[in-house]
mmCIF file of the C-alpha atoms, coordinates in Angstrom:
data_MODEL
# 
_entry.id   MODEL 
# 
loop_
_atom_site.group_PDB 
_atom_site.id 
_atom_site.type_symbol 
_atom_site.label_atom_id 
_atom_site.label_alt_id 
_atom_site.label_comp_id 
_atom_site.label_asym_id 
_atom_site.label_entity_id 
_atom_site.label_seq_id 
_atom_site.pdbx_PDB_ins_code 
_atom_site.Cartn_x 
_atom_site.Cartn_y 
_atom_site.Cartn_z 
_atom_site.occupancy 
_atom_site.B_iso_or_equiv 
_atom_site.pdbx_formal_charge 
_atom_site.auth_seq_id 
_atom_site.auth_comp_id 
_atom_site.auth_asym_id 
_atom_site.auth_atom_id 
_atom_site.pdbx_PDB_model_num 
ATOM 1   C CA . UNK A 1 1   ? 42.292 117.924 113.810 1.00 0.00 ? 1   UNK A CA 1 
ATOM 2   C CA . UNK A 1 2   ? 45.654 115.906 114.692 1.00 0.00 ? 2   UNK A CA 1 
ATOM 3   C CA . UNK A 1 3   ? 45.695 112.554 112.703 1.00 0.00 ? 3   UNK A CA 1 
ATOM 4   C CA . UNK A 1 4   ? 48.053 110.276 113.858 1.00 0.00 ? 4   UNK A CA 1 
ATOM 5   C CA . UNK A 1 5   ? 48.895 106.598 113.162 1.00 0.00 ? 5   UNK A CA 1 
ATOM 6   C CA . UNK A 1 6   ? 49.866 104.559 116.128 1.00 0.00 ? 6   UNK A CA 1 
ATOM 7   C CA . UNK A 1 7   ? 52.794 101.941 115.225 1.00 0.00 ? 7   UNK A CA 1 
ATOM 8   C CA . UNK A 1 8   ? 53.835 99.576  118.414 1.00 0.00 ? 8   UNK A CA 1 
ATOM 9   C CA . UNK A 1 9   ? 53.761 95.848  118.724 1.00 0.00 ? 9   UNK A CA 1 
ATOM 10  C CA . UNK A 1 10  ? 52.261 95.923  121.900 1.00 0.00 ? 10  UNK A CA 1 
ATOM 11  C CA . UNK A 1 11  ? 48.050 95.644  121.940 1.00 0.00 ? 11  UNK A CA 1 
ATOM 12  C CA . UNK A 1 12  ? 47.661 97.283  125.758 1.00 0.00 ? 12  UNK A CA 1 
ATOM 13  C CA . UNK A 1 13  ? 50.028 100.079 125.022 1.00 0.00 ? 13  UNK A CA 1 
ATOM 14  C CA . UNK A 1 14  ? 48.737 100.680 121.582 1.00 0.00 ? 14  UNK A CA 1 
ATOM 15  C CA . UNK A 1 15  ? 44.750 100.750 123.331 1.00 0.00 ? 15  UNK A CA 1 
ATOM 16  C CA . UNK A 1 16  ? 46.467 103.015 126.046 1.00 0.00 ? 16  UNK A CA 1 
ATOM 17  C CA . UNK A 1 17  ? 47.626 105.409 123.981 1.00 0.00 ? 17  UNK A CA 1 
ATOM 18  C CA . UNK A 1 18  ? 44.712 105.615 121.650 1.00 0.00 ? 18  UNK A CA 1 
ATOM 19  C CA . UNK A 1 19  ? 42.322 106.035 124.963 1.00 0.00 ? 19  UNK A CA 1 
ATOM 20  C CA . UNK A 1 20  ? 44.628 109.277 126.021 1.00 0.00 ? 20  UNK A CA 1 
ATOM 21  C CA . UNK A 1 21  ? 44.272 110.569 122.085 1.00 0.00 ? 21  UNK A CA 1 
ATOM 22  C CA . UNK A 1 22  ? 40.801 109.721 121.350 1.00 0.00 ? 22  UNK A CA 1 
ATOM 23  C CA . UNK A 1 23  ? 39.393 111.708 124.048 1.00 0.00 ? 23  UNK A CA 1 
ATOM 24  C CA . UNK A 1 24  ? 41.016 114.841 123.007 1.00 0.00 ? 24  UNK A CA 1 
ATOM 25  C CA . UNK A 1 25  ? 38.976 117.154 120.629 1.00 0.00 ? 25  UNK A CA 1 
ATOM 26  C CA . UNK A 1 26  ? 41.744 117.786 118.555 1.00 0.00 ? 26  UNK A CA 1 
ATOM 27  C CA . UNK A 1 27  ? 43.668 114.655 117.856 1.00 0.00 ? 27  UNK A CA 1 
ATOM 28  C CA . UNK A 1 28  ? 42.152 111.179 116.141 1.00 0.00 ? 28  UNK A CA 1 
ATOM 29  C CA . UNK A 1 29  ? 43.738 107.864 115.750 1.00 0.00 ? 29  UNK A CA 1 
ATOM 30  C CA . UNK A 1 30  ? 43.378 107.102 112.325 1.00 0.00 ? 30  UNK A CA 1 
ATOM 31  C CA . UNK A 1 31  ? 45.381 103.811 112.156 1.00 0.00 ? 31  UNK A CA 1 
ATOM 32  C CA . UNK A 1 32  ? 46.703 101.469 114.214 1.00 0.00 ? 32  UNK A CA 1 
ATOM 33  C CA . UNK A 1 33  ? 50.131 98.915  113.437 1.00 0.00 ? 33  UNK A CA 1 
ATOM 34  C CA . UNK A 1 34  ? 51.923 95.813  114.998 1.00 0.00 ? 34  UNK A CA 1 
ATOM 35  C CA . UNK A 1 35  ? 55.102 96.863  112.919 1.00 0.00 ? 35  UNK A CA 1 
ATOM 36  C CA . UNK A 1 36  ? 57.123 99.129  110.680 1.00 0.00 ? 36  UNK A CA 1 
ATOM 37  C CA . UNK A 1 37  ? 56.044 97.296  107.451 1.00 0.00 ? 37  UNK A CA 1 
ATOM 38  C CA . UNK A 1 38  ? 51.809 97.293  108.715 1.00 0.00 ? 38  UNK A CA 1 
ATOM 39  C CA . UNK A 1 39  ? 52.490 101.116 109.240 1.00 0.00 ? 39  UNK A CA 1 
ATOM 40  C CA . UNK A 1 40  ? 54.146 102.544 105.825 1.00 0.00 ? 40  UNK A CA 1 
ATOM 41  C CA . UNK A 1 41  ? 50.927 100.824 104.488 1.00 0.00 ? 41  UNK A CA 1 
ATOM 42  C CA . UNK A 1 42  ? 48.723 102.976 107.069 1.00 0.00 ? 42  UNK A CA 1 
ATOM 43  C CA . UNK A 1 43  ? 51.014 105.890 105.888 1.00 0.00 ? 43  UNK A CA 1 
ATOM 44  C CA . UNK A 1 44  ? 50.598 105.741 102.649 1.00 0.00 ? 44  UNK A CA 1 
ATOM 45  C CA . UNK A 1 45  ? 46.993 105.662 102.869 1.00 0.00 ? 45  UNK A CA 1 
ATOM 46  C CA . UNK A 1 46  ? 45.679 107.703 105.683 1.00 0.00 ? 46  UNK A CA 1 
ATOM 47  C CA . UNK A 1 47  ? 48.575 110.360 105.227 1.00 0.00 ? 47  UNK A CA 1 
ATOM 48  C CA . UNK A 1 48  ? 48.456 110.709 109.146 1.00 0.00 ? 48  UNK A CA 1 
ATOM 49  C CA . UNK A 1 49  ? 50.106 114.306 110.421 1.00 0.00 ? 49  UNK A CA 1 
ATOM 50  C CA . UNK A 1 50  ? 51.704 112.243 112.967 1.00 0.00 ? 50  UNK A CA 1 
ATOM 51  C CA . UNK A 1 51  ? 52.972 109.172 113.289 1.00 0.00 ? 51  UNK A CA 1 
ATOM 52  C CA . UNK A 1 52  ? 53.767 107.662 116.762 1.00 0.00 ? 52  UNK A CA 1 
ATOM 53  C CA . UNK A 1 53  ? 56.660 104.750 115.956 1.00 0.00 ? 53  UNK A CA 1 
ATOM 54  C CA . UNK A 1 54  ? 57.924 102.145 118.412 1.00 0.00 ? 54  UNK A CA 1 
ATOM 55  C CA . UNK A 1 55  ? 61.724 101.599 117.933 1.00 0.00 ? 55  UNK A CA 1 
ATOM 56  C CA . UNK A 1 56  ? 61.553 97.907  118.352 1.00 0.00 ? 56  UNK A CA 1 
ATOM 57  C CA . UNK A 1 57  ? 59.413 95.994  116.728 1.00 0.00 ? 57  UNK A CA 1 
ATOM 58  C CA . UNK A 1 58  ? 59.265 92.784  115.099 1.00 0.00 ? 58  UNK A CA 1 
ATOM 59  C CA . UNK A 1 59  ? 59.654 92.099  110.794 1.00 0.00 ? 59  UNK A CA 1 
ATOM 60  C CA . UNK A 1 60  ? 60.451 95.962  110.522 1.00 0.00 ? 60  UNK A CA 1 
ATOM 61  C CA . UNK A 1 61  ? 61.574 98.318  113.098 1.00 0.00 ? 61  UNK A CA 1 
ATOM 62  C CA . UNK A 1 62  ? 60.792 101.790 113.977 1.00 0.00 ? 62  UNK A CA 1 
ATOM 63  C CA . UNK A 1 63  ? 64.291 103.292 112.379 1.00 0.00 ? 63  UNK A CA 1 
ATOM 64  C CA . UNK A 1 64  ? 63.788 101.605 108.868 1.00 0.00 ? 64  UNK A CA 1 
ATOM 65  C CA . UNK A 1 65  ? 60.108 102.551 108.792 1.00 0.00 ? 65  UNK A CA 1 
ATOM 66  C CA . UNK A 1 66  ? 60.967 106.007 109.624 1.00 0.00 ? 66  UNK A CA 1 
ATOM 67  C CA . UNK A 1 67  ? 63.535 105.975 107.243 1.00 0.00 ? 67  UNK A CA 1 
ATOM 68  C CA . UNK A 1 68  ? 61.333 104.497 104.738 1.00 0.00 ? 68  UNK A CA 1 
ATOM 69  C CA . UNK A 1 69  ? 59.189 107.767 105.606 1.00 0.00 ? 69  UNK A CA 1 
ATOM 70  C CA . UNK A 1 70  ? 61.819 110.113 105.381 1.00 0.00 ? 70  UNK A CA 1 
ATOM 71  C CA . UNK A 1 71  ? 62.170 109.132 102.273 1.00 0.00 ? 71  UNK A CA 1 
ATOM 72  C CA . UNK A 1 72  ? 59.310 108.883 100.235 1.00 0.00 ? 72  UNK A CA 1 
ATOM 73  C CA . UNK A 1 73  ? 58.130 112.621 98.722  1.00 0.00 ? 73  UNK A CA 1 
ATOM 74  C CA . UNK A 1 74  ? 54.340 111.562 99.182  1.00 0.00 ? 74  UNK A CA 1 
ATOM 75  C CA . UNK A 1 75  ? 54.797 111.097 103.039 1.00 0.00 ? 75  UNK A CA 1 
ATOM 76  C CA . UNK A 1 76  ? 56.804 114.364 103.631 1.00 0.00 ? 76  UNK A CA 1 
ATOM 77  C CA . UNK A 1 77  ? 54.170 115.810 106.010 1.00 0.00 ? 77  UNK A CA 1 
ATOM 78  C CA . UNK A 1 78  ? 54.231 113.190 108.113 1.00 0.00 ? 78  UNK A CA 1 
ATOM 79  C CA . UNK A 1 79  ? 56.246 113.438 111.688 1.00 0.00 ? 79  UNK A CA 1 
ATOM 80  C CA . UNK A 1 80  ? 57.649 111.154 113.278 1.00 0.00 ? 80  UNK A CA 1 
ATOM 81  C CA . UNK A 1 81  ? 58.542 110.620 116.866 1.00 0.00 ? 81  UNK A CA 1 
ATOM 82  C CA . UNK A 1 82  ? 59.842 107.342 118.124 1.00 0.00 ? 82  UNK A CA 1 
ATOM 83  C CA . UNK A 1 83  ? 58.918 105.300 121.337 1.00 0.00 ? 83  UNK A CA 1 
ATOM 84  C CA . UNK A 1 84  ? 60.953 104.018 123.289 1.00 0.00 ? 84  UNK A CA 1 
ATOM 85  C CA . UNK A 1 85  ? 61.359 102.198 126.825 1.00 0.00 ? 85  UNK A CA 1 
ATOM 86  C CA . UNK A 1 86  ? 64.859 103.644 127.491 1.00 0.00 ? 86  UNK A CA 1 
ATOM 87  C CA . UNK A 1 87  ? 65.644 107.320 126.674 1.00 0.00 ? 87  UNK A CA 1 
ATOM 88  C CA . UNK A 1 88  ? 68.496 108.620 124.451 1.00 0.00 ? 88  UNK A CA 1 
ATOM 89  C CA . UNK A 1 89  ? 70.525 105.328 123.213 1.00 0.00 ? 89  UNK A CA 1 
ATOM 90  C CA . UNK A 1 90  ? 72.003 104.243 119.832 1.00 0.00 ? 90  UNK A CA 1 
ATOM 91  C CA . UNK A 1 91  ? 69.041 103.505 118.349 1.00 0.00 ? 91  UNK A CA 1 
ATOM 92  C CA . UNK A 1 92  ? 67.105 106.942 118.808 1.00 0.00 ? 92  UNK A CA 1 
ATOM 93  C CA . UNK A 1 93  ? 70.247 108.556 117.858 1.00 0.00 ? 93  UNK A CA 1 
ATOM 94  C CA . UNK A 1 94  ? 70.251 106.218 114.848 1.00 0.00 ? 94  UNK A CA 1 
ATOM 95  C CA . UNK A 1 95  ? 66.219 107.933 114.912 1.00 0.00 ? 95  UNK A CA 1 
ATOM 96  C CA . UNK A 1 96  ? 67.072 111.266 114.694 1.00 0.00 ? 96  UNK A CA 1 
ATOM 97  C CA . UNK A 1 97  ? 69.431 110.275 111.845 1.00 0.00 ? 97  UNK A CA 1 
ATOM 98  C CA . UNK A 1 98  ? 66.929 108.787 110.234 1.00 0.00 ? 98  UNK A CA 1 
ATOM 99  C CA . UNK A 1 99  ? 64.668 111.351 109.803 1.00 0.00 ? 99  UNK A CA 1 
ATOM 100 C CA . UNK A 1 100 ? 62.816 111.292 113.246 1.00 0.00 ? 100 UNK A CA 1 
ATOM 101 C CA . UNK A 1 101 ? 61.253 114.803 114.458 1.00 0.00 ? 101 UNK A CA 1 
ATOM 102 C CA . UNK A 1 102 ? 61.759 113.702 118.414 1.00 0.00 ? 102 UNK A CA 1 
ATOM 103 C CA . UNK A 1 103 ? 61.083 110.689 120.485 1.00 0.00 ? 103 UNK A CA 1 
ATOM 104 C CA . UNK A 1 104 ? 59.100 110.163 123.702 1.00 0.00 ? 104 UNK A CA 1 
ATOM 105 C CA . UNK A 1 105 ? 59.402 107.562 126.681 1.00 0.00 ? 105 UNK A CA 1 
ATOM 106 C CA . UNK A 1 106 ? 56.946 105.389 126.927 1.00 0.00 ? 106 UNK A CA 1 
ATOM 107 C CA . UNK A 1 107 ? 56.568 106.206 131.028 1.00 0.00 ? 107 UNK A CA 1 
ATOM 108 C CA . UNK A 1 108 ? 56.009 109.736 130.323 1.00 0.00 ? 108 UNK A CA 1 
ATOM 109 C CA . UNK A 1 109 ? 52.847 111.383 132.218 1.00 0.00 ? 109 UNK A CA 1 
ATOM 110 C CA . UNK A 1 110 ? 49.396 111.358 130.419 1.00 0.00 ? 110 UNK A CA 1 
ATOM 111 C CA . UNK A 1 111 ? 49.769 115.440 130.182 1.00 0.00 ? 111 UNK A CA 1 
ATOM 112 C CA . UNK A 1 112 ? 52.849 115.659 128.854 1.00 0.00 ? 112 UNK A CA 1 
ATOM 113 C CA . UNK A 1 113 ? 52.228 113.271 126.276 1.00 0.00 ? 113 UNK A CA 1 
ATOM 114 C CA . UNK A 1 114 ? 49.136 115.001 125.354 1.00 0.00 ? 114 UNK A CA 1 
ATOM 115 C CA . UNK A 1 115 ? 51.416 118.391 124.824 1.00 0.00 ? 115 UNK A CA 1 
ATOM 116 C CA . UNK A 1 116 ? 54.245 116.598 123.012 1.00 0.00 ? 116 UNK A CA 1 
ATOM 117 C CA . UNK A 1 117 ? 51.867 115.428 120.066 1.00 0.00 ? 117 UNK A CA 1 
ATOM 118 C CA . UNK A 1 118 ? 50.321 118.286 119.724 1.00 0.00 ? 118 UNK A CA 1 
ATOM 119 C CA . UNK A 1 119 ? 54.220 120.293 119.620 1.00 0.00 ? 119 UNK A CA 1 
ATOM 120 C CA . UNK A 1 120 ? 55.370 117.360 117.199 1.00 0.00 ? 120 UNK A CA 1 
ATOM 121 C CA . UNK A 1 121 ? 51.970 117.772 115.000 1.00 0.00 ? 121 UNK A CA 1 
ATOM 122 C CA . UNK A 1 122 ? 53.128 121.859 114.589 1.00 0.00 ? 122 UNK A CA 1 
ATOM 123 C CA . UNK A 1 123 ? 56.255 120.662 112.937 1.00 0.00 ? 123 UNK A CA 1 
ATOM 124 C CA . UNK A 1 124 ? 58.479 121.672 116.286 1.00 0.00 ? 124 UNK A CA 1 
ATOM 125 C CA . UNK A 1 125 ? 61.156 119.000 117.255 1.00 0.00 ? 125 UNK A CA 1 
ATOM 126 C CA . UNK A 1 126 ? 60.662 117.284 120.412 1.00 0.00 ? 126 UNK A CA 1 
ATOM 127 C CA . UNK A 1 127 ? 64.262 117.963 121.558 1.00 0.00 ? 127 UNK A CA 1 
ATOM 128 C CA . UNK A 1 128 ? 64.746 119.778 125.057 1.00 0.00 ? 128 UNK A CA 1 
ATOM 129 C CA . UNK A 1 129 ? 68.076 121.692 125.737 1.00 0.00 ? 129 UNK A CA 1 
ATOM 130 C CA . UNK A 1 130 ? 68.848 118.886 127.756 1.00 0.00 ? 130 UNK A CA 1 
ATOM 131 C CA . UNK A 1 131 ? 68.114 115.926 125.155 1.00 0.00 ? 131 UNK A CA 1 
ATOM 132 C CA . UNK A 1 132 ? 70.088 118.435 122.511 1.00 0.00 ? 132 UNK A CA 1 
ATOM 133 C CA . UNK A 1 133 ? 72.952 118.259 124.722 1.00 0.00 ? 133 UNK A CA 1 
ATOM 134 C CA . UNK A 1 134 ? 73.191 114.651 124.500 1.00 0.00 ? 134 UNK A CA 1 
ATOM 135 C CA . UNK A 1 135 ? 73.150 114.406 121.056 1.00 0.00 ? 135 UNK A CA 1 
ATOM 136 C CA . UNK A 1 136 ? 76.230 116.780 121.225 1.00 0.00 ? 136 UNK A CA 1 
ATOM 137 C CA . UNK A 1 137 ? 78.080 114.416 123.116 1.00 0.00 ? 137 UNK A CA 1 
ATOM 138 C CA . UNK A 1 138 ? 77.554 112.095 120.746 1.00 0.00 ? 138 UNK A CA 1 
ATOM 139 C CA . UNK A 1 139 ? 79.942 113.961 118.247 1.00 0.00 ? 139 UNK A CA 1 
ATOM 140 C CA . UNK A 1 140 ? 82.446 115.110 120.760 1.00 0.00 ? 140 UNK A CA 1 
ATOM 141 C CA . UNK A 1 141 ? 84.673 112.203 119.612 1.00 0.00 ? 141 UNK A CA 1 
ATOM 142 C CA . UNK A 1 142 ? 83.941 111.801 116.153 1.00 0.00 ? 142 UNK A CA 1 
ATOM 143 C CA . UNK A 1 143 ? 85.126 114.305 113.565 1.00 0.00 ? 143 UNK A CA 1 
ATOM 144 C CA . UNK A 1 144 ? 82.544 115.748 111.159 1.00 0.00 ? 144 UNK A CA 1 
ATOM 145 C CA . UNK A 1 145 ? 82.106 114.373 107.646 1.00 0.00 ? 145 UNK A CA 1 
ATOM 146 C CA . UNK A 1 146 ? 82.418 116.213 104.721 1.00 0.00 ? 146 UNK A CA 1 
ATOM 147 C CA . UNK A 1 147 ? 79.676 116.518 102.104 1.00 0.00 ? 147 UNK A CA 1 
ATOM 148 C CA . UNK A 1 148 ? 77.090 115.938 104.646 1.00 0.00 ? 148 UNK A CA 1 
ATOM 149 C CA . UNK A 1 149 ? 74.919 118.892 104.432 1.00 0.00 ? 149 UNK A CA 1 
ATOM 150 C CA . UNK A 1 150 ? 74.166 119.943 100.463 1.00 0.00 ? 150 UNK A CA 1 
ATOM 151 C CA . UNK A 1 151 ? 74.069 123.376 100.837 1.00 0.00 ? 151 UNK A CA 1 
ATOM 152 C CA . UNK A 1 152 ? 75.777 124.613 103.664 1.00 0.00 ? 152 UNK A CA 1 
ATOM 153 C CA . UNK A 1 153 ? 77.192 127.419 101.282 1.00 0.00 ? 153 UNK A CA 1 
ATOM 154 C CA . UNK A 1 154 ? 74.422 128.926 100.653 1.00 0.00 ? 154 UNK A CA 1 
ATOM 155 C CA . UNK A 1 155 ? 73.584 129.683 104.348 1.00 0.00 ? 155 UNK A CA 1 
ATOM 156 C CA . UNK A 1 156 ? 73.772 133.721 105.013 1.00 0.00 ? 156 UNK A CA 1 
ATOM 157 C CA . UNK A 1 157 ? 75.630 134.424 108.315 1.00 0.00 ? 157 UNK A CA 1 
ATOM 158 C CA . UNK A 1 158 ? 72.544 135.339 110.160 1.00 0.00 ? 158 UNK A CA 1 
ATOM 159 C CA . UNK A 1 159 ? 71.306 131.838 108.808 1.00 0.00 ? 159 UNK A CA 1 
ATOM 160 C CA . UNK A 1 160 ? 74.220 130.192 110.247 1.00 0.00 ? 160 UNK A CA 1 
ATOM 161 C CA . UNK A 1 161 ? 74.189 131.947 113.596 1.00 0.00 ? 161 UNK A CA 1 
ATOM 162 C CA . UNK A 1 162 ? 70.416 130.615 113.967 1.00 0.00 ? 162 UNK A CA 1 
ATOM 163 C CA . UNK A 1 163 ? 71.511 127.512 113.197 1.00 0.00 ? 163 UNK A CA 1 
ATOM 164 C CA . UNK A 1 164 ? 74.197 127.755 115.772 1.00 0.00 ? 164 UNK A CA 1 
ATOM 165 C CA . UNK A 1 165 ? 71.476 128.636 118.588 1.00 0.00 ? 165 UNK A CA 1 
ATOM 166 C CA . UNK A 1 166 ? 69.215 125.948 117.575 1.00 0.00 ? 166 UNK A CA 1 
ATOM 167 C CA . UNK A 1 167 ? 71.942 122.981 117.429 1.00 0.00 ? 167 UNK A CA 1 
ATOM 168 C CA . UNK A 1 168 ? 72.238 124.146 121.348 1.00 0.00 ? 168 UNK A CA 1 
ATOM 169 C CA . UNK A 1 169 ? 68.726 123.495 121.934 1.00 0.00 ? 169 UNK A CA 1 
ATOM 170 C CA . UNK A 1 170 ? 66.854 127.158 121.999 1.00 0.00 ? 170 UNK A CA 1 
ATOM 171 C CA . UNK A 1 171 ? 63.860 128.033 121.175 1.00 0.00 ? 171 UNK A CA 1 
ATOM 172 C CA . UNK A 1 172 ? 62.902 130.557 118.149 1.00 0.00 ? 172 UNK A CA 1 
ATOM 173 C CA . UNK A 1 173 ? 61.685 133.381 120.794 1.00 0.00 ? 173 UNK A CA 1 
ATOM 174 C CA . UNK A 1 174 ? 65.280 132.610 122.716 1.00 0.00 ? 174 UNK A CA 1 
ATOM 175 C CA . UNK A 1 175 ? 67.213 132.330 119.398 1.00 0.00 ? 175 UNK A CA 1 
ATOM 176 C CA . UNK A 1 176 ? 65.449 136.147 118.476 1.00 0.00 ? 176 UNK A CA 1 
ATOM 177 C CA . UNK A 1 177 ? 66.413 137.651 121.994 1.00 0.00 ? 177 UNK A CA 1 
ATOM 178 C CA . UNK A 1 178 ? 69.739 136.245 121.831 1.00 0.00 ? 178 UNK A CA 1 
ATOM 179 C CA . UNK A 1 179 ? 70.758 137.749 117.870 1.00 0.00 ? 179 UNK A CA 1 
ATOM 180 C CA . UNK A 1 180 ? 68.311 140.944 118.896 1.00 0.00 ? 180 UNK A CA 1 
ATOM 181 C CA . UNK A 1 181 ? 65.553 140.435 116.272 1.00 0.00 ? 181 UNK A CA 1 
ATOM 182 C CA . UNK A 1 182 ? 61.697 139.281 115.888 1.00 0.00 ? 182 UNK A CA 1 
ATOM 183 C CA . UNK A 1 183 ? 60.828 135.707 116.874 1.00 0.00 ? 183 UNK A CA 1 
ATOM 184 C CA . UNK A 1 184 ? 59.272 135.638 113.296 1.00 0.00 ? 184 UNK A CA 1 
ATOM 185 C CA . UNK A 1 185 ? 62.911 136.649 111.674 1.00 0.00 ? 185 UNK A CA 1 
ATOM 186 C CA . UNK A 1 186 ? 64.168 133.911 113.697 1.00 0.00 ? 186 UNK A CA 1 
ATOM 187 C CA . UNK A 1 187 ? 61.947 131.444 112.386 1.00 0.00 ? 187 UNK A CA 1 
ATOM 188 C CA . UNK A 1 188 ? 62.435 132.505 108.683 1.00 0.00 ? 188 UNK A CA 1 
ATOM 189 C CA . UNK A 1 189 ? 66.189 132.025 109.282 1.00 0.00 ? 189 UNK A CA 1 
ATOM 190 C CA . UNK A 1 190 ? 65.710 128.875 110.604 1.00 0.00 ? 190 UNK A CA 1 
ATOM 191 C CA . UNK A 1 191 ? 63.052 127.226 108.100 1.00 0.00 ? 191 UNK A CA 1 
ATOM 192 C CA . UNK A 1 192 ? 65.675 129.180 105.451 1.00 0.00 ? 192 UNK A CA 1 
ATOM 193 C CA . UNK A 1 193 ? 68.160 126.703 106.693 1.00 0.00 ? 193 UNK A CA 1 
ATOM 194 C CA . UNK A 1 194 ? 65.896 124.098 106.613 1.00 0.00 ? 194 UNK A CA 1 
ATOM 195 C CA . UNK A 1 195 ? 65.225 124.302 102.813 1.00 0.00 ? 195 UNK A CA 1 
ATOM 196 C CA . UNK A 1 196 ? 68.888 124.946 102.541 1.00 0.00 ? 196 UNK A CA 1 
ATOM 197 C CA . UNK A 1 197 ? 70.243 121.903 103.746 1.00 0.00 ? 197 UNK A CA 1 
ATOM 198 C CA . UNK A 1 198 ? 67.431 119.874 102.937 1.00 0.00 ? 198 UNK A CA 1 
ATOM 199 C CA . UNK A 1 199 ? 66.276 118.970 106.388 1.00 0.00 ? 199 UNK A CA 1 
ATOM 200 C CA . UNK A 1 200 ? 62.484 117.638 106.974 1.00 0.00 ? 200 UNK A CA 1 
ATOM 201 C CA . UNK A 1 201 ? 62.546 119.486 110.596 1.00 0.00 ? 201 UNK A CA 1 
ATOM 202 C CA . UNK A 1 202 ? 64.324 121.094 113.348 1.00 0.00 ? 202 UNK A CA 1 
ATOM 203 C CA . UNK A 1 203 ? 65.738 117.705 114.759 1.00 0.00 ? 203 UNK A CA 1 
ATOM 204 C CA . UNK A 1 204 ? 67.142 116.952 111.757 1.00 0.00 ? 204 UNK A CA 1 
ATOM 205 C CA . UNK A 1 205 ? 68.907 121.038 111.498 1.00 0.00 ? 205 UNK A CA 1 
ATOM 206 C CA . UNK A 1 206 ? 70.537 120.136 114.693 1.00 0.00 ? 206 UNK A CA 1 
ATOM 207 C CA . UNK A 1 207 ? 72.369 116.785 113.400 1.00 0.00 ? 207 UNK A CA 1 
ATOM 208 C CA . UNK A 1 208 ? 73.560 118.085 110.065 1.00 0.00 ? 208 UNK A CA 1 
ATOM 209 C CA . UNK A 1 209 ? 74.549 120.764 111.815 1.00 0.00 ? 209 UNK A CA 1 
ATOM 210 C CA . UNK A 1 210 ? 77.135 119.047 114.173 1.00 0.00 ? 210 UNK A CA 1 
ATOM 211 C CA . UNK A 1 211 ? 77.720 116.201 111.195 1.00 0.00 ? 211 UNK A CA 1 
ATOM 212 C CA . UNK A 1 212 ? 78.717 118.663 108.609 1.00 0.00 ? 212 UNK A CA 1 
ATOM 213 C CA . UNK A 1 213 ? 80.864 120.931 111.599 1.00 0.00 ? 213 UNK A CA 1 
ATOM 214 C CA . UNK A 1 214 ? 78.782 123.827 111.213 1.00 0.00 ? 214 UNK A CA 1 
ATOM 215 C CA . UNK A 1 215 ? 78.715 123.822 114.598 1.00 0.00 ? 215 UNK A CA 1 
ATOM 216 C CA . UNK A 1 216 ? 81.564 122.189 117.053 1.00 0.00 ? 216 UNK A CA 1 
ATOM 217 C CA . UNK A 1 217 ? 80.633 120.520 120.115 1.00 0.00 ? 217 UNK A CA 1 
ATOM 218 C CA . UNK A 1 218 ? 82.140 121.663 123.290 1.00 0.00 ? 218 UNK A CA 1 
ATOM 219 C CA . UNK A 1 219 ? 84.219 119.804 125.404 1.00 0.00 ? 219 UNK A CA 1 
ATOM 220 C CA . UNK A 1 220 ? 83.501 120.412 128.876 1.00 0.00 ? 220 UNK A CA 1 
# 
């Protein structure tokens, strides 16, 4: 069973969405919020696998509470994935840094939704090649900081060549066709990574990744 905790200021979308998840065998609404501050208190005591987070929101807003989660050891297996009315803009990118796993549009269809909580809930980053590419851009004119990633040493050259795939938006079964080995190999040398440079999911490998210059963004 998926728990999740619903966190949006708005009554009709919050009812909405818990409709769509409540009918689904697998998933449950545990909580429900009208901000960031109402829903660390749901976090910390329903321990939801997922926690569905609108960006804007009044007395706290979706980026501190989900750096708030982030944060806190006792909340580590929660997800996050922001809502938002507007796609990729400062403030999901501000998100992602954050600790965010992925972030959905509040227009998307009923279906897709459905398959996006259930990817987020496995620990998978909702970020498609074409949202990862995006994010690149975002570093194409600033240089990378130094000191970013603990551990970026300590990455074996297989590790860092995952990494490289990944930050470009591929999948673990594309990542093991493209360095010729097992889809599980690829996904040890990814969550390797992971433990490495102290990320809490994929989304978060990608943007230490480009902030610490393992990888380099391409200018196109």
């Amino acid at each position: 069973m998926i728990r999740v905790l619903l966190v949006d200021d708005q009554p009709l979308l919050r009812s909405g969405f818990r409709a769509l998840l409540d009918a689904e065998d697998d998933i449950k609404v545990v909580a429900e919020a009208a901000n960031g501050k109402e829903g660390l208190a749901h976090a910390r005591e329903h321990l939801p696998d997922l926690a569905l987070i609108d960006i804007s929101m009044p007395v706290m807003d979706g980026i501190e509470a989900t750096r708030q989660i982030a944060a806190d050891p006792v909340l580590a297996q929660i997800h996050v994935v922001i809502l938002t009315n507007y796609g990729l803009d400062e403030n999901v990118f501000n998100a992602l840094r954050a600790g965010a796993a992925g972030f959905l549009v509040k227009d998307i269809e009923p279906d897709d939704f459905l398959h996006s909580v259930r990817v987020a809930a496995r620990g998978d980053a909702l970020l498609s090649p074409s949202i990862t590419r995006m994010l690149i851009s975002r570093y194409v004119a600033q240089p990378p900081s130094t000191g970013v990633a603990k551990g970026l040493e300590e990455l074996t050259n297989r590790e860092r060549e995952a990494v490289a795939l990944a930050a470009q938006g591929l999948s673990n079964d594309q990542i093991a066709d493209f360095m010729v080995i097992s889809p599980l190999t690829a996904k040890t040398h990814i969550n390797r990574a992971m433990t490495k440079l102290q990320a809490r999911d994929r989304a978060q490998l990608v943007v230490l990744a480009y902030e610490s210059g393992l990888v380099a963004p391409r200018i196109r």
